[in-house]
GROMACS .gro file of C-alpha atoms in nm:
model
  247
    1MET     CA    1 -10.995 -23.208  -8.038
    2GLU     CA    2 -11.182 -23.041  -7.884
    3LYS     CA    3 -11.556 -23.323  -7.782
    4ARG     CA    4 -11.901 -23.186  -7.896
    5SER     CA    5 -12.204 -23.162  -7.737
    6ALA     CA    6 -12.466 -23.415  -7.852
    7ALA     CA    7 -12.853 -23.489  -7.799
    8PHE     CA    8 -12.968 -23.787  -7.765
    9PHE     CA    9 -13.308 -23.929  -7.805
   10ASP     CA   10 -13.522 -24.242  -7.715
   11ILE     CA   11 -13.829 -24.213  -8.064
   12ASP     CA   12 -14.158 -24.397  -7.904
   13GLY     CA   13 -14.461 -24.114  -7.719
   14THR     CA   14 -14.066 -23.925  -7.717
   15LEU     CA   15 -14.041 -23.809  -8.083
   16PHE     CA   16 -14.312 -23.989  -8.210
   17ARG     CA   17 -14.659 -23.935  -8.090
   18ASN     CA   18 -14.750 -24.354  -8.056
   19SER     CA   19 -14.502 -24.652  -8.111
   20LEU     CA   20 -14.322 -24.698  -8.492
   21LEU     CA   21 -14.387 -25.099  -8.373
   22ILE     CA   22 -14.717 -25.112  -8.287
   23GLU     CA   23 -14.792 -24.918  -8.622
   24HIS     CA   24 -14.543 -25.169  -8.826
   25PHE     CA   25 -14.769 -25.446  -8.619
   26LEU     CA   26 -15.098 -25.303  -8.706
   27LYS     CA   27 -15.010 -25.238  -9.111
   28LEU     CA   28 -14.860 -25.596  -9.169
   29SER     CA   29 -15.235 -25.731  -8.974
   30ALA     CA   30 -15.440 -25.523  -9.226
   31ASP     CA   31 -15.332 -25.582  -9.545
   32GLY     CA   32 -15.313 -26.060  -9.433
   33ILE     CA   33 -14.917 -26.038  -9.397
   34LEU     CA   34 -15.038 -26.101  -8.997
   35GLU     CA   35 -15.363 -26.285  -8.825
   36LYS     CA   36 -15.610 -26.025  -8.704
   37SER     CA   37 -15.612 -26.216  -8.460
   38ILE     CA   38 -15.336 -26.168  -8.272
   39TRP     CA   39 -15.310 -25.835  -8.223
   40THR     CA   40 -15.714 -25.798  -8.163
   41GLU     CA   41 -15.677 -26.166  -7.895
   42GLU     CA   42 -15.336 -26.042  -7.755
   43ILE     CA   43 -15.250 -25.740  -7.725
   44GLY     CA   44 -15.580 -25.550  -7.818
   45PRO     CA   45 -15.761 -25.601  -7.361
   46LEU     CA   46 -15.421 -25.452  -7.272
   47PHE     CA   47 -15.437 -25.143  -7.518
   48GLU     CA   48 -15.778 -25.089  -7.366
   49LYS     CA   49 -15.680 -25.137  -7.050
   50TYR     CA   50 -15.434 -24.861  -7.078
   51GLN     CA   51 -15.637 -24.620  -7.274
   52ASN     CA   52 -15.928 -24.661  -7.012
   53ARG     CA   53 -15.635 -24.588  -6.705
   54PHE     CA   54 -15.718 -24.897  -6.618
   55GLY     CA   55 -15.327 -25.043  -6.708
   56ALA     CA   56 -15.006 -24.885  -6.701
   57TYR     CA   57 -14.882 -24.819  -7.088
   58GLU     CA   58 -14.509 -24.998  -7.041
   59ASP     CA   59 -14.686 -25.358  -6.985
   60TYR     CA   60 -14.905 -25.252  -7.311
   61LEU     CA   61 -14.584 -25.192  -7.483
   62ASP     CA   62 -14.377 -25.506  -7.357
   63LYS     CA   63 -14.671 -25.731  -7.442
   64ALA     CA   64 -14.675 -25.552  -7.780
   65ALA     CA   65 -14.309 -25.580  -7.847
   66LEU     CA   66 -14.255 -25.969  -7.750
   67VAL     CA   67 -14.608 -26.063  -7.943
   68TYR     CA   68 -14.512 -25.914  -8.277
   69GLN     CA   69 -14.117 -26.073  -8.215
   70LYS     CA   70 -14.295 -26.407  -8.206
   71SER     CA   71 -14.531 -26.314  -8.449
   72ILE     CA   72 -14.311 -26.155  -8.795
   73LYS     CA   73 -14.077 -26.480  -8.739
   74GLY     CA   74 -14.026 -26.621  -9.077
   75LEU     CA   75 -14.072 -26.309  -9.240
   76ASP     CA   76 -13.860 -26.265  -9.555
   77LYS     CA   77 -13.697 -25.865  -9.552
   78LYS     CA   78 -13.876 -25.788  -9.837
   79THR     CA   79 -14.218 -25.750  -9.692
   80ILE     CA   80 -14.039 -25.617  -9.341
   81LEU     CA   81 -13.897 -25.328  -9.536
   82LYS     CA   82 -14.187 -25.254  -9.788
   83TYR     CA   83 -14.415 -25.221  -9.477
   84SER     CA   84 -14.114 -24.991  -9.274
   85SER     CA   85 -14.084 -24.788  -9.593
   86LEU     CA   86 -14.518 -24.741  -9.533
   87VAL     CA   87 -14.502 -24.671  -9.218
   88ILE     CA   88 -14.255 -24.391  -9.204
   89GLU     CA   89 -14.409 -24.228  -9.500
   90GLU     CA   90 -14.710 -24.242  -9.308
   91ASN     CA   91 -14.623 -24.116  -8.997
   92LYS     CA   92 -14.311 -23.917  -9.001
   93ASN     CA   93 -14.497 -23.588  -8.862
   94LYS     CA   94 -14.714 -23.757  -8.647
   95VAL     CA   95 -14.437 -23.633  -8.382
   96TYR     CA   96 -14.467 -23.388  -8.035
   97MET     CA   97 -14.379 -23.075  -8.163
   98ALA     CA   98 -14.189 -22.970  -7.787
   99THR     CA   99 -13.895 -23.249  -7.906
  100ARG     CA  100 -13.915 -23.195  -8.261
  101LYS     CA  101 -13.838 -22.817  -8.219
  102ALA     CA  102 -13.518 -22.976  -7.945
  103VAL     CA  103 -13.424 -23.148  -8.223
  104GLU     CA  104 -13.415 -22.858  -8.492
  105ARG     CA  105 -13.271 -22.614  -8.198
  106HIS     CA  106 -13.020 -22.899  -8.179
  107ARG     CA  107 -12.907 -22.914  -8.549
  108GLU     CA  108 -12.838 -22.581  -8.573
  109ARG     CA  109 -12.645 -22.534  -8.283
  110GLY     CA  110 -12.418 -22.809  -8.487
  111ASP     CA  111 -12.487 -23.052  -8.176
  112LEU     CA  112 -12.437 -23.491  -8.261
  113ILE     CA  113 -12.845 -23.612  -8.269
  114PHE     CA  114 -12.879 -23.970  -8.201
  115PHE     CA  115 -13.200 -24.184  -8.195
  116ILE     CA  116 -13.163 -24.464  -7.950
  117SER     CA  117 -13.469 -24.664  -7.940
  118GLY     CA  118 -13.616 -25.010  -7.886
  119SER     CA  119 -13.807 -24.998  -8.161
  120PRO     CA  120 -13.649 -25.167  -8.462
  121GLU     CA  121 -13.393 -25.100  -8.718
  122PHE     CA  122 -13.567 -25.113  -8.997
  123LEU     CA  123 -13.822 -24.804  -8.905
  124VAL     CA  124 -13.536 -24.636  -8.648
  125ASP     CA  125 -13.274 -24.595  -8.942
  126GLN     CA  126 -13.518 -24.436  -9.145
  127PHE     CA  127 -13.710 -24.245  -8.867
  128GLY     CA  128 -13.344 -24.088  -8.779
  129LYS     CA  129 -13.231 -23.995  -9.173
  130PHE     CA  130 -13.568 -23.837  -9.227
  131TYR     CA  131 -13.487 -23.606  -8.869
  132GLY     CA  132 -13.160 -23.581  -8.977
  133ALA     CA  133 -12.977 -23.824  -8.710
  134THR     CA  134 -12.652 -23.850  -8.673
  135GLU     CA  135 -12.637 -24.203  -8.592
  136SER     CA  136 -12.944 -24.379  -8.480
  137ILE     CA  137 -12.901 -24.709  -8.233
  138SER     CA  138 -13.188 -24.927  -8.208
  139THR     CA  139 -13.316 -25.325  -8.186
  140ALA     CA  140 -13.133 -25.521  -8.387
  141TYR     CA  141 -13.353 -25.780  -8.601
  142ILE     CA  142 -13.146 -26.097  -8.682
  143PHE     CA  143 -13.213 -26.217  -8.993
  144ASP     CA  144 -13.050 -26.615  -9.122
  145GLU     CA  145 -12.891 -26.655  -9.512
  146LYS     CA  146 -13.210 -26.690  -9.683
  147ASN     CA  147 -13.307 -26.290  -9.536
  148LYS     CA  148 -13.588 -26.530  -9.296
  149PHE     CA  149 -13.679 -26.379  -8.944
  150THR     CA  150 -13.550 -26.545  -8.712
  151GLY     CA  151 -13.680 -26.454  -8.409
  152LYS     CA  152 -13.373 -26.327  -8.292
  153VAL     CA  153 -13.331 -25.972  -8.172
  154ILE     CA  154 -12.996 -25.786  -7.978
  155PRO     CA  155 -13.215 -25.538  -7.725
  156MET     CA  156 -13.209 -25.098  -7.684
  157TRP     CA  157 -13.504 -25.101  -7.520
  158ASP     CA  158 -13.390 -25.079  -7.111
  159GLY     CA  159 -13.190 -24.929  -6.919
  160ARG     CA  160 -12.874 -25.072  -6.960
  161SER     CA  161 -12.865 -25.152  -7.317
  162LYS     CA  162 -12.948 -24.779  -7.395
  163LEU     CA  163 -12.610 -24.701  -7.160
  164SER     CA  164 -12.428 -24.910  -7.317
  165ALA     CA  165 -12.491 -24.735  -7.616
  166ILE     CA  166 -12.414 -24.329  -7.490
  167ILE     CA  167 -12.109 -24.523  -7.392
  168ASP     CA  168 -12.004 -24.627  -7.697
  169LEU     CA  169 -12.115 -24.283  -7.911
  170SER     CA  170 -11.941 -24.114  -7.641
  171GLU     CA  171 -11.627 -24.233  -7.711
  172ARG     CA  172 -11.689 -24.342  -8.070
  173TYR     CA  173 -11.721 -23.941  -8.103
  174ARG     CA  174 -11.571 -23.738  -7.818
  175ILE     CA  175 -11.918 -23.616  -7.657
  176ASP     CA  176 -11.858 -23.476  -7.358
  177LEU     CA  177 -12.140 -23.557  -7.189
  178SER     CA  178 -12.091 -23.299  -6.848
  179LYS     CA  179 -12.282 -23.029  -7.190
  180SER     CA  180 -12.540 -23.253  -7.358
  181TYR     CA  181 -12.873 -23.406  -7.346
  182SER     CA  182 -13.103 -23.632  -7.356
  183TYR     CA  183 -13.497 -23.703  -7.401
  184GLY     CA  184 -13.709 -23.950  -7.317
  185ASP     CA  185 -13.997 -24.039  -7.185
  186THR     CA  186 -14.042 -24.463  -6.972
  187ASN     CA  187 -13.880 -24.630  -6.724
  188GLY     CA  188 -13.588 -24.697  -6.997
  189ASP     CA  189 -13.487 -24.373  -7.039
  190ILE     CA  190 -13.343 -24.361  -6.690
  191THR     CA  191 -12.998 -24.425  -6.791
  192MET     CA  192 -12.955 -24.200  -7.104
  193PHE     CA  193 -13.104 -23.856  -6.809
  194GLN     CA  194 -12.822 -23.974  -6.526
  195MET     CA  195 -12.564 -23.959  -6.794
  196VAL     CA  196 -12.569 -23.593  -6.957
  197ALA     CA  197 -12.607 -23.259  -6.782
  198HIS     CA  198 -12.956 -23.203  -6.893
  199PRO     CA  199 -13.220 -23.462  -6.929
  200PHE     CA  200 -13.562 -23.332  -7.062
  201ALA     CA  201 -13.849 -23.610  -7.003
  202ILE     CA  202 -14.136 -23.563  -7.260
  203ASN     CA  203 -14.539 -23.599  -7.120
  204PRO     CA  204 -14.327 -23.949  -6.884
  205SER     CA  205 -14.451 -24.252  -6.746
  206TYR     CA  206 -14.537 -24.288  -6.386
  207GLU     CA  207 -14.250 -24.524  -6.359
  208LEU     CA  208 -13.991 -24.238  -6.475
  209ILE     CA  209 -14.123 -23.914  -6.306
  210GLU     CA  210 -14.133 -24.125  -5.975
  211LYS     CA  211 -13.759 -24.215  -6.047
  212LEU     CA  212 -13.699 -23.825  -6.131
  213TYR     CA  213 -13.792 -23.726  -5.848
  214SER     CA  214 -13.725 -24.001  -5.572
  215ASP     CA  215 -13.380 -23.970  -5.711
  216ILE     CA  216 -13.190 -23.608  -5.547
  217ASP     CA  217 -12.885 -23.540  -5.878
  218LEU     CA  218 -13.240 -23.684  -6.112
  219ARG     CA  219 -13.473 -23.461  -5.950
  220LYS     CA  220 -13.186 -23.105  -5.967
  221LYS     CA  221 -13.165 -23.142  -6.333
  222ALA     CA  222 -13.461 -23.286  -6.490
  223SER     CA  223 -13.691 -23.093  -6.724
  224ILE     CA  224 -14.013 -23.191  -6.720
  225ILE     CA  225 -14.222 -23.103  -7.074
  226ILE     CA  226 -14.574 -23.155  -7.161
  227GLU     CA  227 -14.791 -23.157  -7.466
  228ARG     CA  228 -15.153 -23.138  -7.457
  229LYS     CA  229 -15.395 -23.022  -7.782
  230ASP     CA  230 -15.215 -22.733  -7.878
  231VAL     CA  231 -14.988 -22.580  -7.553
  232ASN     CA  232 -14.634 -22.717  -7.475
  233TYR     CA  233 -14.609 -22.705  -7.054
  234SER     CA  234 -14.257 -22.705  -6.957
  235PHE     CA  235 -14.120 -22.671  -6.614
  236LYS     CA  236 -13.769 -22.773  -6.340
  237LEU     CA  237 -13.855 -23.104  -6.114
  238ARG     CA  238 -13.657 -22.869  -5.912
  239ASP     CA  239 -13.967 -22.607  -5.837
  240LEU     CA  240 -14.160 -22.843  -5.753
  241LYS     CA  241 -14.361 -22.941  -5.484
  242VAL     CA  242 -14.623 -23.231  -5.564
  243ASP     CA  243 -14.733 -23.525  -5.562
  244PHE     CA  244 -14.775 -23.827  -5.911
  245ASN     CA  245 -15.001 -24.081  -5.835
  246LYS     CA  246 -15.090 -24.404  -6.043
  247PHE     CA  247 -15.364 -24.421  -6.181
   0.00000   0.00000   0.00000
């Protein structure tokens, strides 16, 4: 049986223009399920620093994920799923067009499509179904026998976890990684880039683009896509001699 090519997509900041977890957090806060002060006091300052370009994007997201995990402990699964559906319905089309077209292109070619995301599975699974993903791999949130969130998770936001996911998927689906693609935007996606022949960085963070540029193999094969307003700028990293400066 011949091996197949595949495309591996991160979601937050790569396909979706924000974070599914953040949108869920905000929706729960807006309806009083979570105290609004949790966001304004714990996440707000980091978000403001990022918005004003005084703080790193990944610092803001990492902090938000930890606070979110702590805040929804004890929340029942029914409520979580209800607000997950609302978030997906309201945000499913708020995506980068370059990445959306890539998903469509891979589907038309008959490639396998996988979403690998650090956001919760109850959000990622719905998002993946909407975009026709073959399978979605995401952070598992553990519920007890009464369907209350325990506060424990099995993460999928770091490079090691995403590496394990790709290895598992490649074995189960007989994937030829030498003919496959990956799409990501932060340092957590670096192992996805290392594993395939055609990595694409979508509006990459400083940490990611620095690693891509300093690694000879990745610099040779990585492509960069920048989407601003109604224009996409795409280029091969190997073709450029540039300075990447952190804010």
